[in-house]
Coordinates of C-alpha atoms in Angstrom, one line a residue:
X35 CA 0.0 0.0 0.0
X36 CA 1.4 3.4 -1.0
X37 CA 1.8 6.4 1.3
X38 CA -1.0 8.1 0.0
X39 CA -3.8 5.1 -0.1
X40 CA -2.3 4.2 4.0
X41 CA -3.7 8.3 4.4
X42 CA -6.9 8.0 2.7
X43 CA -7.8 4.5 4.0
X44 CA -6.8 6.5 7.4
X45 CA -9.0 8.8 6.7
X46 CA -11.8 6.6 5.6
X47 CA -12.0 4.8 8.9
X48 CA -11.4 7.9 10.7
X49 CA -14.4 9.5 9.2
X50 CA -16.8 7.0 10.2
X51 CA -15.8 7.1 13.8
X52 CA -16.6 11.0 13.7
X53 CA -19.9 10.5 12.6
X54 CA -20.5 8.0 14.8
X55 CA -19.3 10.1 17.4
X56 CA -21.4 13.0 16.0
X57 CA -24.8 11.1 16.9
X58 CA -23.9 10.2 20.7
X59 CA -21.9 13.5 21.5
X60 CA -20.6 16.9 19.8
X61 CA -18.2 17.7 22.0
X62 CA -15.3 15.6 21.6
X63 CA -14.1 15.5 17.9
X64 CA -11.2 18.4 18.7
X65 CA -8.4 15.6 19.6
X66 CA -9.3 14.1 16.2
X67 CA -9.6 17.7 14.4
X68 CA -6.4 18.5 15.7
X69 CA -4.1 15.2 14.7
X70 CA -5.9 15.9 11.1
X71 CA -5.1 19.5 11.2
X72 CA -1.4 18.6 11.5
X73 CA -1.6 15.6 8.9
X74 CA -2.7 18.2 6.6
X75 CA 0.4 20.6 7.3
X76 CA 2.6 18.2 6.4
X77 CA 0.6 16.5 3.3
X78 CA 0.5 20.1 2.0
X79 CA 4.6 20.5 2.7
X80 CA 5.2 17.4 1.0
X81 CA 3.3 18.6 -1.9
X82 CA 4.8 21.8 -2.3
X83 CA 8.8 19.4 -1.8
X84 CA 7.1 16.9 -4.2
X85 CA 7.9 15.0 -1.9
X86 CA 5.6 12.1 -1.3
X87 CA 7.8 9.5 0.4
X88 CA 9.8 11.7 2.7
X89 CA 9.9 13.0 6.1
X90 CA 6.6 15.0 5.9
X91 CA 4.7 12.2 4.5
X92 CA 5.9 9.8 7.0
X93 CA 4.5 12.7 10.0
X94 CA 1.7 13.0 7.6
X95 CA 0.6 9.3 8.0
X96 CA 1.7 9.2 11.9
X97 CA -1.0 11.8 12.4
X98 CA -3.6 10.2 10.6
X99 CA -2.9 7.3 12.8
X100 CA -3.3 8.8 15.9
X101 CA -6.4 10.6 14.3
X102 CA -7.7 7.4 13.9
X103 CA -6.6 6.1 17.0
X104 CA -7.9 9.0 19.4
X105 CA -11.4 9.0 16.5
X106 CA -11.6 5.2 17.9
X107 CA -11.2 6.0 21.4
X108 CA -13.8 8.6 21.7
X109 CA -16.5 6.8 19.7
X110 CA -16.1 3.6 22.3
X111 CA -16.1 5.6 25.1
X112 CA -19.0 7.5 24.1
X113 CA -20.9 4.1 23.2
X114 CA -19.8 2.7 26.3
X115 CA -20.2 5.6 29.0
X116 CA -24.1 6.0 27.1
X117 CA -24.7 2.3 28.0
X118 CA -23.4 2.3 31.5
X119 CA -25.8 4.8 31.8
X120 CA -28.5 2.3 30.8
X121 CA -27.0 -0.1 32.6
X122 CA -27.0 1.5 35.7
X123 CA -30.7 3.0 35.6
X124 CA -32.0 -0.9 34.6
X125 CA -29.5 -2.2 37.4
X126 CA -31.5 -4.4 39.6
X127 CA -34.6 -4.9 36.8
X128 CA -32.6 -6.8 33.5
X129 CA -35.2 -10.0 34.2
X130 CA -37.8 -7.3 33.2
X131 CA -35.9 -5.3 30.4
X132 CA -35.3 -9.1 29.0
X133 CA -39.0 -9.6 28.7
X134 CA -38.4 -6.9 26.4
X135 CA -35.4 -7.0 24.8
X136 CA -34.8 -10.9 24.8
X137 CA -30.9 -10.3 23.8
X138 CA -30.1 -7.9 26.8
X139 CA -27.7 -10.2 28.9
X140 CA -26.3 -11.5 25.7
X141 CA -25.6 -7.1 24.8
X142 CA -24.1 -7.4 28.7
X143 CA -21.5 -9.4 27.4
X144 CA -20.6 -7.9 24.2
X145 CA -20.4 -4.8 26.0
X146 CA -17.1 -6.6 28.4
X147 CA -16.1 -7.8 25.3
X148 CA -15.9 -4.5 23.7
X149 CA -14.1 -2.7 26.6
X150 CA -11.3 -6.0 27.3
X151 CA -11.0 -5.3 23.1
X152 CA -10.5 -1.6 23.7
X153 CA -8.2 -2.1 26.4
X154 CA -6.2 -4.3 24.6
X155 CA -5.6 -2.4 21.4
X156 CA -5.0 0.7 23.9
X157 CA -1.6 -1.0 25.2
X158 CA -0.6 -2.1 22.0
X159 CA 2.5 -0.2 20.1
X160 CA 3.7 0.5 16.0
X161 CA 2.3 -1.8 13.2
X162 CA 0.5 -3.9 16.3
X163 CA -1.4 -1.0 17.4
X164 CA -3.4 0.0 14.1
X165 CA -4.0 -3.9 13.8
X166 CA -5.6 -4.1 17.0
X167 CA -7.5 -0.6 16.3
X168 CA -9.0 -2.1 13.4
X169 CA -10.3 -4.9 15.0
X170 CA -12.5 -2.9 17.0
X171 CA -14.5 -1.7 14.0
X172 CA -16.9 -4.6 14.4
X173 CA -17.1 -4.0 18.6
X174 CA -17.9 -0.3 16.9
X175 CA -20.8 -1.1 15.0
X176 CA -22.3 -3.8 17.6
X177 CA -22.7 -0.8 20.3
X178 CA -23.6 1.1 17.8
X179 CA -26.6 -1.5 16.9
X180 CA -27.2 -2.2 21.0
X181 CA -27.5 1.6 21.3
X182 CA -29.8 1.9 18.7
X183 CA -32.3 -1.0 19.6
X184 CA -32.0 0.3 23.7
X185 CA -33.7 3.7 22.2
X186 CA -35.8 1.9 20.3
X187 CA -37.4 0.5 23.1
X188 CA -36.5 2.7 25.4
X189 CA -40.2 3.7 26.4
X190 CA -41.3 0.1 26.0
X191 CA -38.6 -1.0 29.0
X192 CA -39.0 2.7 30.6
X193 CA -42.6 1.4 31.3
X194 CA -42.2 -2.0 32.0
X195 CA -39.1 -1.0 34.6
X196 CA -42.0 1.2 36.5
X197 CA -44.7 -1.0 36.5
X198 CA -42.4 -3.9 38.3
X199 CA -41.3 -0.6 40.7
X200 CA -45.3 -0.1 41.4
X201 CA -45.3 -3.7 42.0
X202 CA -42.7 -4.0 44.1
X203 CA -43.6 -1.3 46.1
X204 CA -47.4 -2.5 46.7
X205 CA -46.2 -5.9 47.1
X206 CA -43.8 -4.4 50.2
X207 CA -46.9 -2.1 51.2
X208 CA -49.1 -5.3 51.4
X209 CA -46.8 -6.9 53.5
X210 CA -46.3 -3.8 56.2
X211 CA -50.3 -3.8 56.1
X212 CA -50.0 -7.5 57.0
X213 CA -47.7 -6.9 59.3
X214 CA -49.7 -4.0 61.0
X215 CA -53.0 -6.1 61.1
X216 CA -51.5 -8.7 62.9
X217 CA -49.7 -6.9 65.5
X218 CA -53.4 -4.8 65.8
X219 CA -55.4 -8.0 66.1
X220 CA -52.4 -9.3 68.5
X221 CA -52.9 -5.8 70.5
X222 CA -56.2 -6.1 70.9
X223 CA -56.4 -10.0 71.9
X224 CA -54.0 -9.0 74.6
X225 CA -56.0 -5.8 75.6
X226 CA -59.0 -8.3 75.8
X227 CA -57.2 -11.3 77.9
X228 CA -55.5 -8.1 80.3
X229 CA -58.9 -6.9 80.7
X230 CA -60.5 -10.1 81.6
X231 CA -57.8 -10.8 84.4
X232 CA -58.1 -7.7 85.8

């Protein structure tokens, strides 16, 4: 692969991750902006060298890499810090949200998959580390896909998650009213056998 398809297949990939990041959050495609700011400083110096295998070229494509790398890292967080947030608001109800969404524990573990993935292309260096950022693409478009079927049914499981709280909470109110009945009728048994003796 020549310089120049290595940037534009760079630039491809790095692309897609902005406008994936685009529909989950605005405000962090600036690291990405910036490496591709750079890239283009030197793609434009090697231009005006015609110079299209030398030092610029090289920083050029180094750039574009970390473009990629940092575009990668921000669309995963995103994905992942969105569905932790899910997560954590279902915590406690996923027997209910799987009525719903029958694949929820299944998404669960594609989720740990996606962040051990993550994690591992994070610590990885040179050749290795674009290798293991690629790899993530399809962990990219799962969340992507999880995400978009949670807001889907998002009102379907926001209402099914309330009933079982209403539920809940009248089955707990039931018991207390049991509990409270008992301890009256005991009360007044006891008021009636003290008042007998005496």
């Amino acid at each position: 692969m020549t310089s120049a398809e290595a940037a534009l297949s760079l630039v491809d990939k790095t692309e897609a991750n902005i406008k994936l990041i685009e529909q989950v959050s605005t405000t962090f495609v600036s690291p990405v902006l910036n490496e591709w700011r750079y890239a283009i400083r030197h793609v434009l110096t090697a231009c005006a060298k015609n110079d299209f295998c030398g030092e610029d070229a090289h920083k050029a494509i180094g750039h574009l890499k970390r473009a990629y790398f940092d575009s990668c890292d921000i669309v995963l967080d995103c994905q992942l810090s969105t569905l932790c947030d899910i997560h954590e608001k279902l915590l406690g109800y996923a027997e209910v949200v799987r009525k719903v969404v029958p694949e929820y524990p299944a998404w669960l573990e594609r989720i740990r998959d996606a962040q051990n993935l993550h994690r591992d292309a994070q610590i990885k260096h040179g050749d290795d580390r674009e290798v293991a950022f690629d790899a993530l693409a399809p962990a990219i478009e799962e969340l992507d896909n999880i995400l978009g079927k949670l807001l889907f049914h998002a009102e379907e499981i926001s209402v099914a998650v309330r009933r079982e709280k209403i539920n809940v909470w009248l089955t707990f109110s039931a018991k207390v009213a049991g509990i409270l009945v008992a301890a009256l009728t005991l009360l007044k048994a006891m008021l009636w056998v003290m008042g007998k003796v005496g």
